[in-house]
Short mmCIF file of N, CA and C in Angstrom, two decimals:
data_model
loop_
_atom_site.label_atom_id
_atom_site.label_comp_id
_atom_site.label_asym_id
_atom_site.label_seq_id
_atom_site.Cartn_x
_atom_site.Cartn_y
_atom_site.Cartn_z
N MET A 427 47.67 2.64 -30.64
CA MET A 427 46.97 2.75 -29.43
C MET A 427 47.89 2.54 -28.27
N ILE A 428 47.60 3.33 -27.19
CA ILE A 428 48.52 3.31 -26.04
C ILE A 428 47.92 2.39 -24.96
N PHE A 429 48.77 1.35 -24.67
CA PHE A 429 48.28 0.46 -23.55
C PHE A 429 49.26 0.66 -22.44
N LYS A 430 48.58 0.70 -21.24
CA LYS A 430 49.39 0.78 -19.99
C LYS A 430 48.86 -0.17 -19.03
N SER A 431 49.74 -0.82 -18.31
CA SER A 431 49.28 -1.85 -17.33
C SER A 431 48.30 -1.22 -16.22
N SER A 432 48.40 0.07 -16.01
CA SER A 432 47.53 0.76 -15.08
C SER A 432 46.06 0.68 -15.52
N ASN A 433 45.86 0.55 -16.89
CA ASN A 433 44.47 0.54 -17.32
C ASN A 433 43.81 -0.80 -16.79
N LEU A 434 44.52 -1.87 -16.95
CA LEU A 434 44.00 -3.13 -16.45
C LEU A 434 43.91 -3.12 -14.93
N THR A 435 44.88 -2.53 -14.35
CA THR A 435 44.85 -2.38 -12.83
C THR A 435 43.64 -1.61 -12.38
N ASN A 436 43.20 -0.53 -13.12
CA ASN A 436 42.07 0.27 -12.82
C ASN A 436 40.81 -0.63 -12.97
N PHE A 437 40.77 -1.42 -14.01
CA PHE A 437 39.54 -2.32 -14.15
C PHE A 437 39.40 -3.19 -12.93
N GLY A 438 40.58 -3.74 -12.54
CA GLY A 438 40.61 -4.61 -11.42
C GLY A 438 40.16 -3.94 -10.15
N ILE A 439 40.64 -2.73 -9.93
CA ILE A 439 40.27 -2.00 -8.71
C ILE A 439 38.74 -1.78 -8.66
N ILE A 440 38.25 -1.24 -9.85
CA ILE A 440 36.82 -0.99 -9.88
C ILE A 440 35.98 -2.28 -9.63
N TYR A 441 36.42 -3.38 -10.30
CA TYR A 441 35.67 -4.63 -10.19
C TYR A 441 35.69 -5.12 -8.70
N ARG A 442 36.89 -5.20 -8.10
CA ARG A 442 37.00 -5.76 -6.72
C ARG A 442 36.18 -4.85 -5.83
N GLU A 443 36.24 -3.67 -5.93
CA GLU A 443 35.43 -2.68 -5.02
C GLU A 443 34.09 -2.80 -5.20
N TYR A 444 33.60 -2.96 -6.41
CA TYR A 444 32.17 -3.20 -6.72
C TYR A 444 31.59 -4.47 -6.09
N VAL A 445 32.40 -5.58 -6.37
CA VAL A 445 32.03 -6.87 -5.85
C VAL A 445 31.83 -6.80 -4.31
N GLN A 446 32.71 -6.22 -3.68
CA GLN A 446 32.74 -6.00 -2.17
C GLN A 446 31.51 -5.25 -1.81
N PHE A 447 31.22 -4.15 -2.52
CA PHE A 447 30.05 -3.28 -2.32
C PHE A 447 28.72 -4.01 -2.34
N ILE A 448 28.62 -4.82 -3.49
CA ILE A 448 27.31 -5.60 -3.69
C ILE A 448 27.26 -6.73 -2.69
N ASN A 449 28.39 -7.37 -2.37
CA ASN A 449 28.33 -8.46 -1.40
C ASN A 449 27.83 -7.96 0.01
N GLU A 450 28.32 -6.77 0.39
CA GLU A 450 27.97 -6.14 1.65
C GLU A 450 26.39 -5.82 1.62
N LEU A 451 25.98 -5.29 0.50
CA LEU A 451 24.58 -4.88 0.26
C LEU A 451 23.60 -6.15 0.42
N LEU A 452 24.12 -7.24 -0.07
CA LEU A 452 23.36 -8.48 -0.13
C LEU A 452 23.49 -9.42 1.10
N LYS A 453 24.34 -9.01 1.98
CA LYS A 453 24.67 -9.88 3.15
C LYS A 453 23.51 -10.60 3.83
N GLU A 454 22.50 -9.81 4.12
CA GLU A 454 21.33 -10.37 4.86
C GLU A 454 20.49 -11.24 3.98
N SER A 455 20.52 -11.12 2.65
CA SER A 455 19.79 -11.96 1.74
C SER A 455 20.44 -13.34 1.50
N GLN A 456 21.64 -13.49 1.92
CA GLN A 456 22.34 -14.71 1.71
C GLN A 456 22.79 -14.90 0.25
N LEU A 457 22.63 -13.84 -0.58
CA LEU A 457 23.14 -13.92 -1.91
C LEU A 457 24.41 -13.20 -2.16
N THR A 458 25.10 -13.39 -3.23
CA THR A 458 26.47 -12.85 -3.45
C THR A 458 26.37 -12.02 -4.77
N PHE A 459 27.47 -11.44 -5.06
CA PHE A 459 27.56 -10.61 -6.30
C PHE A 459 27.26 -11.40 -7.53
N ALA A 460 27.70 -12.64 -7.56
CA ALA A 460 27.39 -13.53 -8.71
C ALA A 460 25.91 -13.67 -8.91
N ASP A 461 25.26 -13.94 -7.72
CA ASP A 461 23.80 -14.19 -7.70
C ASP A 461 23.08 -12.93 -8.19
N SER A 462 23.61 -11.73 -7.84
CA SER A 462 22.93 -10.47 -8.15
C SER A 462 22.85 -10.27 -9.70
N ILE A 463 23.93 -10.80 -10.33
CA ILE A 463 23.95 -10.66 -11.80
C ILE A 463 22.84 -11.47 -12.40
N PHE A 464 22.55 -12.57 -11.93
CA PHE A 464 21.44 -13.42 -12.44
C PHE A 464 20.16 -12.83 -12.05
N LEU A 465 19.99 -12.31 -10.84
CA LEU A 465 18.79 -11.67 -10.32
C LEU A 465 18.39 -10.53 -11.24
N CYS A 466 19.36 -9.66 -11.44
CA CYS A 466 19.12 -8.51 -12.41
C CYS A 466 18.72 -8.93 -13.86
N ASN A 467 19.39 -9.97 -14.28
CA ASN A 467 19.09 -10.48 -15.59
C ASN A 467 17.72 -11.09 -15.74
N ILE A 468 17.20 -11.77 -14.74
CA ILE A 468 15.90 -12.29 -14.64
C ILE A 468 14.93 -11.07 -14.58
N ALA A 469 15.23 -10.07 -13.81
CA ALA A 469 14.36 -8.95 -13.64
C ALA A 469 14.09 -8.28 -15.03
N VAL A 470 15.09 -8.11 -15.81
CA VAL A 470 14.91 -7.44 -17.12
C VAL A 470 14.39 -8.36 -18.22
N ASN A 471 14.47 -9.71 -17.93
CA ASN A 471 14.11 -10.66 -18.95
C ASN A 471 13.14 -11.61 -18.30
N SER A 472 12.13 -11.18 -17.67
CA SER A 472 11.27 -12.08 -16.95
C SER A 472 10.65 -13.08 -17.93
N GLY A 473 10.64 -14.33 -17.47
CA GLY A 473 10.17 -15.50 -18.29
C GLY A 473 11.22 -16.13 -19.08
N CYS A 474 12.47 -15.67 -18.84
CA CYS A 474 13.62 -16.27 -19.49
C CYS A 474 13.87 -17.63 -18.92
N SER A 475 14.73 -18.40 -19.46
CA SER A 475 15.19 -19.76 -19.01
C SER A 475 16.57 -19.65 -18.49
N GLN A 476 16.94 -20.80 -17.74
CA GLN A 476 18.37 -20.82 -17.32
C GLN A 476 19.37 -20.78 -18.48
N GLU A 477 18.91 -21.49 -19.64
CA GLU A 477 19.78 -21.47 -20.76
C GLU A 477 19.99 -20.17 -21.36
N ASP A 478 18.86 -19.30 -21.40
CA ASP A 478 18.93 -17.91 -21.87
C ASP A 478 19.98 -17.10 -21.10
N ILE A 479 19.88 -17.23 -19.74
CA ILE A 479 20.83 -16.50 -18.90
C ILE A 479 22.25 -16.94 -19.16
N SER A 480 22.46 -18.29 -19.24
CA SER A 480 23.73 -18.73 -19.59
C SER A 480 24.30 -18.24 -20.91
N GLN A 481 23.49 -18.19 -21.91
CA GLN A 481 23.97 -17.70 -23.21
C GLN A 481 24.16 -16.17 -23.19
N ASN A 482 23.17 -15.47 -22.57
CA ASN A 482 23.28 -13.98 -22.52
C ASN A 482 24.56 -13.49 -21.81
N LEU A 483 24.84 -14.19 -20.75
CA LEU A 483 25.96 -13.65 -19.86
C LEU A 483 27.28 -14.49 -20.05
N HIS A 484 27.21 -15.43 -20.93
CA HIS A 484 28.36 -16.26 -21.32
C HIS A 484 28.98 -16.90 -20.03
N ILE A 485 28.07 -17.57 -19.23
CA ILE A 485 28.36 -18.16 -18.04
C ILE A 485 28.07 -19.68 -18.10
N ASP A 486 28.79 -20.51 -17.51
CA ASP A 486 28.62 -21.93 -17.49
C ASP A 486 27.20 -22.16 -17.01
N ARG A 487 26.48 -23.15 -17.66
CA ARG A 487 25.13 -23.54 -17.28
C ARG A 487 25.04 -24.08 -15.84
N ALA A 488 26.02 -24.79 -15.39
CA ALA A 488 26.05 -25.31 -14.01
C ALA A 488 26.06 -24.21 -13.00
N ALA A 489 26.82 -23.18 -13.27
CA ALA A 489 26.89 -22.08 -12.31
C ALA A 489 25.58 -21.33 -12.23
N VAL A 490 24.93 -21.26 -13.40
CA VAL A 490 23.65 -20.57 -13.35
C VAL A 490 22.61 -21.38 -12.64
N ALA A 491 22.62 -22.73 -12.82
CA ALA A 491 21.74 -23.62 -12.17
C ALA A 491 21.87 -23.56 -10.67
N ARG A 492 23.15 -23.62 -10.17
CA ARG A 492 23.31 -23.49 -8.80
C ARG A 492 22.91 -22.18 -8.18
N SER A 493 23.18 -21.04 -8.76
CA SER A 493 22.66 -19.78 -8.31
C SER A 493 21.11 -19.71 -8.33
N ILE A 494 20.42 -20.21 -9.39
CA ILE A 494 19.01 -20.16 -9.55
C ILE A 494 18.41 -21.03 -8.36
N LYS A 495 19.00 -22.14 -8.13
CA LYS A 495 18.47 -23.06 -7.05
C LYS A 495 18.59 -22.31 -5.71
N LYS A 496 19.78 -21.68 -5.46
CA LYS A 496 19.92 -20.94 -4.23
C LYS A 496 18.91 -19.84 -4.06
N MET A 497 18.71 -19.04 -5.18
CA MET A 497 17.67 -17.92 -5.11
C MET A 497 16.25 -18.45 -5.01
N GLU A 498 16.00 -19.57 -5.59
CA GLU A 498 14.68 -20.19 -5.37
C GLU A 498 14.42 -20.61 -3.95
N GLU A 499 15.46 -21.31 -3.29
CA GLU A 499 15.41 -21.66 -1.93
C GLU A 499 15.28 -20.47 -0.93
N CYS A 500 15.82 -19.32 -1.33
CA CYS A 500 15.83 -18.19 -0.53
C CYS A 500 14.48 -17.34 -0.80
N GLY A 501 13.72 -17.77 -1.77
CA GLY A 501 12.37 -17.11 -2.04
C GLY A 501 12.40 -15.90 -2.96
N PHE A 502 13.51 -15.81 -3.71
CA PHE A 502 13.67 -14.60 -4.70
C PHE A 502 13.26 -14.97 -6.06
N VAL A 503 13.29 -16.20 -6.50
CA VAL A 503 13.00 -16.58 -7.82
C VAL A 503 11.93 -17.72 -7.88
N LEU A 504 11.05 -17.63 -8.90
CA LEU A 504 9.99 -18.59 -9.06
C LEU A 504 10.42 -19.43 -10.29
N VAL A 505 10.42 -20.66 -10.15
CA VAL A 505 10.78 -21.58 -11.30
C VAL A 505 9.52 -22.33 -11.68
N SER A 506 9.27 -22.31 -12.97
CA SER A 506 8.25 -23.16 -13.53
C SER A 506 8.68 -23.94 -14.75
N ARG A 507 7.98 -24.91 -15.21
CA ARG A 507 8.37 -25.62 -16.37
C ARG A 507 7.66 -25.03 -17.58
N ASP A 508 8.38 -25.04 -18.71
CA ASP A 508 7.83 -24.52 -19.95
C ASP A 508 6.78 -25.52 -20.44
N LYS A 509 5.65 -25.06 -20.88
CA LYS A 509 4.51 -25.81 -21.31
C LYS A 509 4.85 -26.67 -22.47
N ASN A 510 5.69 -26.16 -23.36
CA ASN A 510 6.06 -26.85 -24.54
C ASN A 510 7.23 -27.78 -24.34
N ASP A 511 8.06 -27.48 -23.40
CA ASP A 511 9.36 -28.36 -23.20
C ASP A 511 9.53 -28.47 -21.65
N SER A 512 9.16 -29.58 -21.18
CA SER A 512 9.21 -29.72 -19.76
C SER A 512 10.61 -29.67 -19.10
N ARG A 513 11.61 -29.79 -20.05
CA ARG A 513 13.04 -29.75 -19.54
C ARG A 513 13.47 -28.29 -19.28
N LYS A 514 12.74 -27.44 -19.81
CA LYS A 514 13.11 -25.98 -19.85
C LYS A 514 12.49 -25.38 -18.58
N LYS A 515 13.35 -24.68 -17.80
CA LYS A 515 12.77 -23.93 -16.64
C LYS A 515 12.68 -22.49 -16.92
N ILE A 516 11.43 -21.95 -16.61
CA ILE A 516 11.17 -20.59 -16.80
C ILE A 516 11.35 -19.80 -15.52
N LEU A 517 11.98 -18.72 -15.60
CA LEU A 517 12.33 -17.99 -14.35
C LEU A 517 11.56 -16.63 -14.24
N GLU A 518 11.13 -16.32 -13.08
CA GLU A 518 10.52 -15.01 -12.73
C GLU A 518 10.95 -14.66 -11.35
N LEU A 519 10.90 -13.40 -11.02
CA LEU A 519 11.21 -12.92 -9.74
C LEU A 519 9.96 -13.01 -8.79
N SER A 520 10.10 -13.48 -7.58
CA SER A 520 9.00 -13.36 -6.70
C SER A 520 8.80 -11.94 -6.24
N ASP A 521 7.88 -11.62 -5.41
CA ASP A 521 7.71 -10.29 -4.84
C ASP A 521 8.93 -9.94 -4.02
N ASN A 522 9.51 -10.85 -3.28
CA ASN A 522 10.73 -10.56 -2.54
C ASN A 522 11.89 -10.32 -3.51
N GLY A 523 11.98 -11.08 -4.54
CA GLY A 523 12.98 -10.95 -5.61
C GLY A 523 12.89 -9.55 -6.22
N LYS A 524 11.67 -9.10 -6.45
CA LYS A 524 11.45 -7.81 -7.16
C LYS A 524 11.90 -6.74 -6.17
N LYS A 525 11.71 -6.84 -4.90
CA LYS A 525 12.07 -5.79 -3.95
C LYS A 525 13.66 -5.84 -3.89
N LEU A 526 14.19 -6.98 -3.84
CA LEU A 526 15.68 -7.06 -3.76
C LEU A 526 16.31 -6.52 -5.03
N TYR A 527 15.69 -6.77 -6.22
CA TYR A 527 16.15 -6.23 -7.38
C TYR A 527 16.08 -4.70 -7.39
N GLU A 528 14.96 -4.14 -6.87
CA GLU A 528 14.86 -2.73 -6.82
C GLU A 528 16.03 -2.09 -5.88
N MET A 529 16.27 -2.80 -4.91
CA MET A 529 17.40 -2.35 -3.93
C MET A 529 18.76 -2.41 -4.71
N VAL A 530 19.00 -3.50 -5.29
CA VAL A 530 20.22 -3.64 -6.08
C VAL A 530 20.40 -2.66 -7.23
N ASN A 531 19.32 -2.54 -7.93
CA ASN A 531 19.28 -1.55 -9.03
C ASN A 531 19.54 -0.14 -8.70
N SER A 532 18.88 0.24 -7.52
CA SER A 532 19.01 1.57 -7.04
C SER A 532 20.50 1.86 -6.61
N ALA A 533 21.09 0.80 -5.93
CA ALA A 533 22.42 0.92 -5.44
C ALA A 533 23.40 0.98 -6.64
N ASN A 534 23.12 0.21 -7.68
CA ASN A 534 23.91 0.19 -8.94
C ASN A 534 23.88 1.54 -9.53
N GLU A 535 22.74 2.18 -9.60
CA GLU A 535 22.64 3.51 -10.23
C GLU A 535 23.36 4.53 -9.44
N GLU A 536 23.30 4.41 -8.09
CA GLU A 536 24.05 5.32 -7.28
C GLU A 536 25.54 5.15 -7.39
N ARG A 537 25.99 3.87 -7.39
CA ARG A 537 27.40 3.63 -7.47
C ARG A 537 27.93 4.09 -8.84
N LEU A 538 27.16 3.87 -9.93
CA LEU A 538 27.58 4.32 -11.20
C LEU A 538 27.66 5.85 -11.30
N SER A 539 26.73 6.51 -10.73
CA SER A 539 26.74 7.96 -10.69
C SER A 539 28.02 8.36 -9.99
N THR A 540 28.41 7.70 -8.86
CA THR A 540 29.63 8.12 -8.23
C THR A 540 30.85 7.91 -9.08
N LEU A 541 30.90 6.72 -9.76
CA LEU A 541 32.07 6.35 -10.58
C LEU A 541 32.25 7.37 -11.71
N LEU A 542 31.08 7.94 -12.20
CA LEU A 542 31.19 8.75 -13.34
C LEU A 542 31.17 10.26 -13.02
N GLU A 543 31.34 10.53 -11.61
CA GLU A 543 31.41 11.97 -11.23
C GLU A 543 32.60 12.61 -12.03
N GLY A 544 32.30 13.80 -12.41
CA GLY A 544 33.31 14.61 -13.11
C GLY A 544 33.41 14.24 -14.59
N CYS A 545 32.66 13.32 -15.05
CA CYS A 545 32.69 13.00 -16.50
C CYS A 545 31.51 13.67 -17.18
N SER A 546 31.74 14.13 -18.38
CA SER A 546 30.67 14.75 -19.10
C SER A 546 29.74 13.63 -19.67
N GLN A 547 28.51 13.97 -19.96
CA GLN A 547 27.51 13.05 -20.56
C GLN A 547 28.14 12.35 -21.81
N LYS A 548 28.88 13.23 -22.63
CA LYS A 548 29.35 12.69 -23.86
C LYS A 548 30.51 11.66 -23.54
N ASN A 549 31.31 11.93 -22.56
CA ASN A 549 32.40 11.01 -22.20
C ASN A 549 31.84 9.72 -21.53
N ALA A 550 30.81 9.82 -20.83
CA ALA A 550 30.07 8.69 -20.21
C ALA A 550 29.54 7.83 -21.40
N GLU A 551 28.91 8.43 -22.37
CA GLU A 551 28.40 7.65 -23.45
C GLU A 551 29.51 6.97 -24.33
N ILE A 552 30.55 7.61 -24.56
CA ILE A 552 31.70 7.07 -25.20
C ILE A 552 32.37 5.89 -24.40
N PHE A 553 32.35 6.09 -23.12
CA PHE A 553 32.90 5.03 -22.13
C PHE A 553 32.10 3.74 -22.30
N PHE A 554 30.80 3.91 -22.20
CA PHE A 554 29.89 2.74 -22.36
C PHE A 554 29.89 2.08 -23.70
N SER A 555 30.03 2.94 -24.73
CA SER A 555 30.16 2.31 -26.02
C SER A 555 31.44 1.58 -26.13
N VAL A 556 32.58 2.12 -25.69
CA VAL A 556 33.89 1.38 -25.76
C VAL A 556 33.78 0.05 -24.92
N LEU A 557 33.15 0.20 -23.65
CA LEU A 557 33.03 -0.96 -22.82
C LEU A 557 32.27 -2.10 -23.52
N GLU A 558 31.15 -1.76 -24.18
CA GLU A 558 30.33 -2.64 -24.97
C GLU A 558 31.15 -3.38 -26.00
N THR A 559 31.97 -2.55 -26.79
CA THR A 559 32.80 -3.08 -27.83
C THR A 559 33.83 -4.10 -27.16
N CYS A 560 34.40 -3.59 -26.05
CA CYS A 560 35.42 -4.44 -25.36
C CYS A 560 34.79 -5.81 -24.96
N ALA A 561 33.55 -5.82 -24.42
CA ALA A 561 32.88 -7.01 -23.96
C ALA A 561 32.65 -7.89 -25.15
N LYS A 562 32.20 -7.39 -26.27
CA LYS A 562 32.03 -8.19 -27.51
C LYS A 562 33.26 -8.75 -28.00
N ASN A 563 34.33 -7.91 -28.03
CA ASN A 563 35.65 -8.41 -28.51
C ASN A 563 36.19 -9.56 -27.56
N SER A 564 35.91 -9.42 -26.30
CA SER A 564 36.31 -10.39 -25.31
C SER A 564 35.68 -11.73 -25.52
N VAL A 565 34.33 -11.68 -25.81
CA VAL A 565 33.57 -12.82 -26.02
C VAL A 565 34.07 -13.49 -27.41
N ASP A 566 34.19 -12.69 -28.42
CA ASP A 566 34.63 -13.20 -29.72
C ASP A 566 35.97 -13.83 -29.70
N ALA A 567 36.89 -13.35 -28.86
CA ALA A 567 38.21 -13.86 -28.78
C ALA A 567 38.23 -15.24 -28.18
N VAL A 568 37.33 -15.55 -27.39
CA VAL A 568 37.24 -16.86 -26.68
C VAL A 568 36.79 -17.98 -27.73
N ARG A 569 35.82 -17.55 -28.59
CA ARG A 569 35.30 -18.45 -29.56
C ARG A 569 36.24 -19.03 -30.52
#
């Protein structure tokens, strides 16, 4: 397999540009790129817990808790206690959270379309398959 340092550089460029794009999009909401990851995860897994998000995204529980608290204070997330386990916090998006998610999701789709401009459908599918494999390998390497 051919490895070039420019491959990692390209990942860095895309990541930094994307973070800046999302942070600018969310400026008025007082949320950040990191918060948007949790917001989107709650949107597609409504009724999940903070622990679920931490496990799904492989992110420290304390970081998830801080972000959830911030989003709750800003009125984007509703937090309730699990009926069977009062220590477990159940998460849902508020109406404002759902609107923000739609805005972020739409912007994500637009940005992804721009990034994949000039790629065939087949190449895009291969890219996402390889990316999924790389993410799994990355998580497995840490364990």
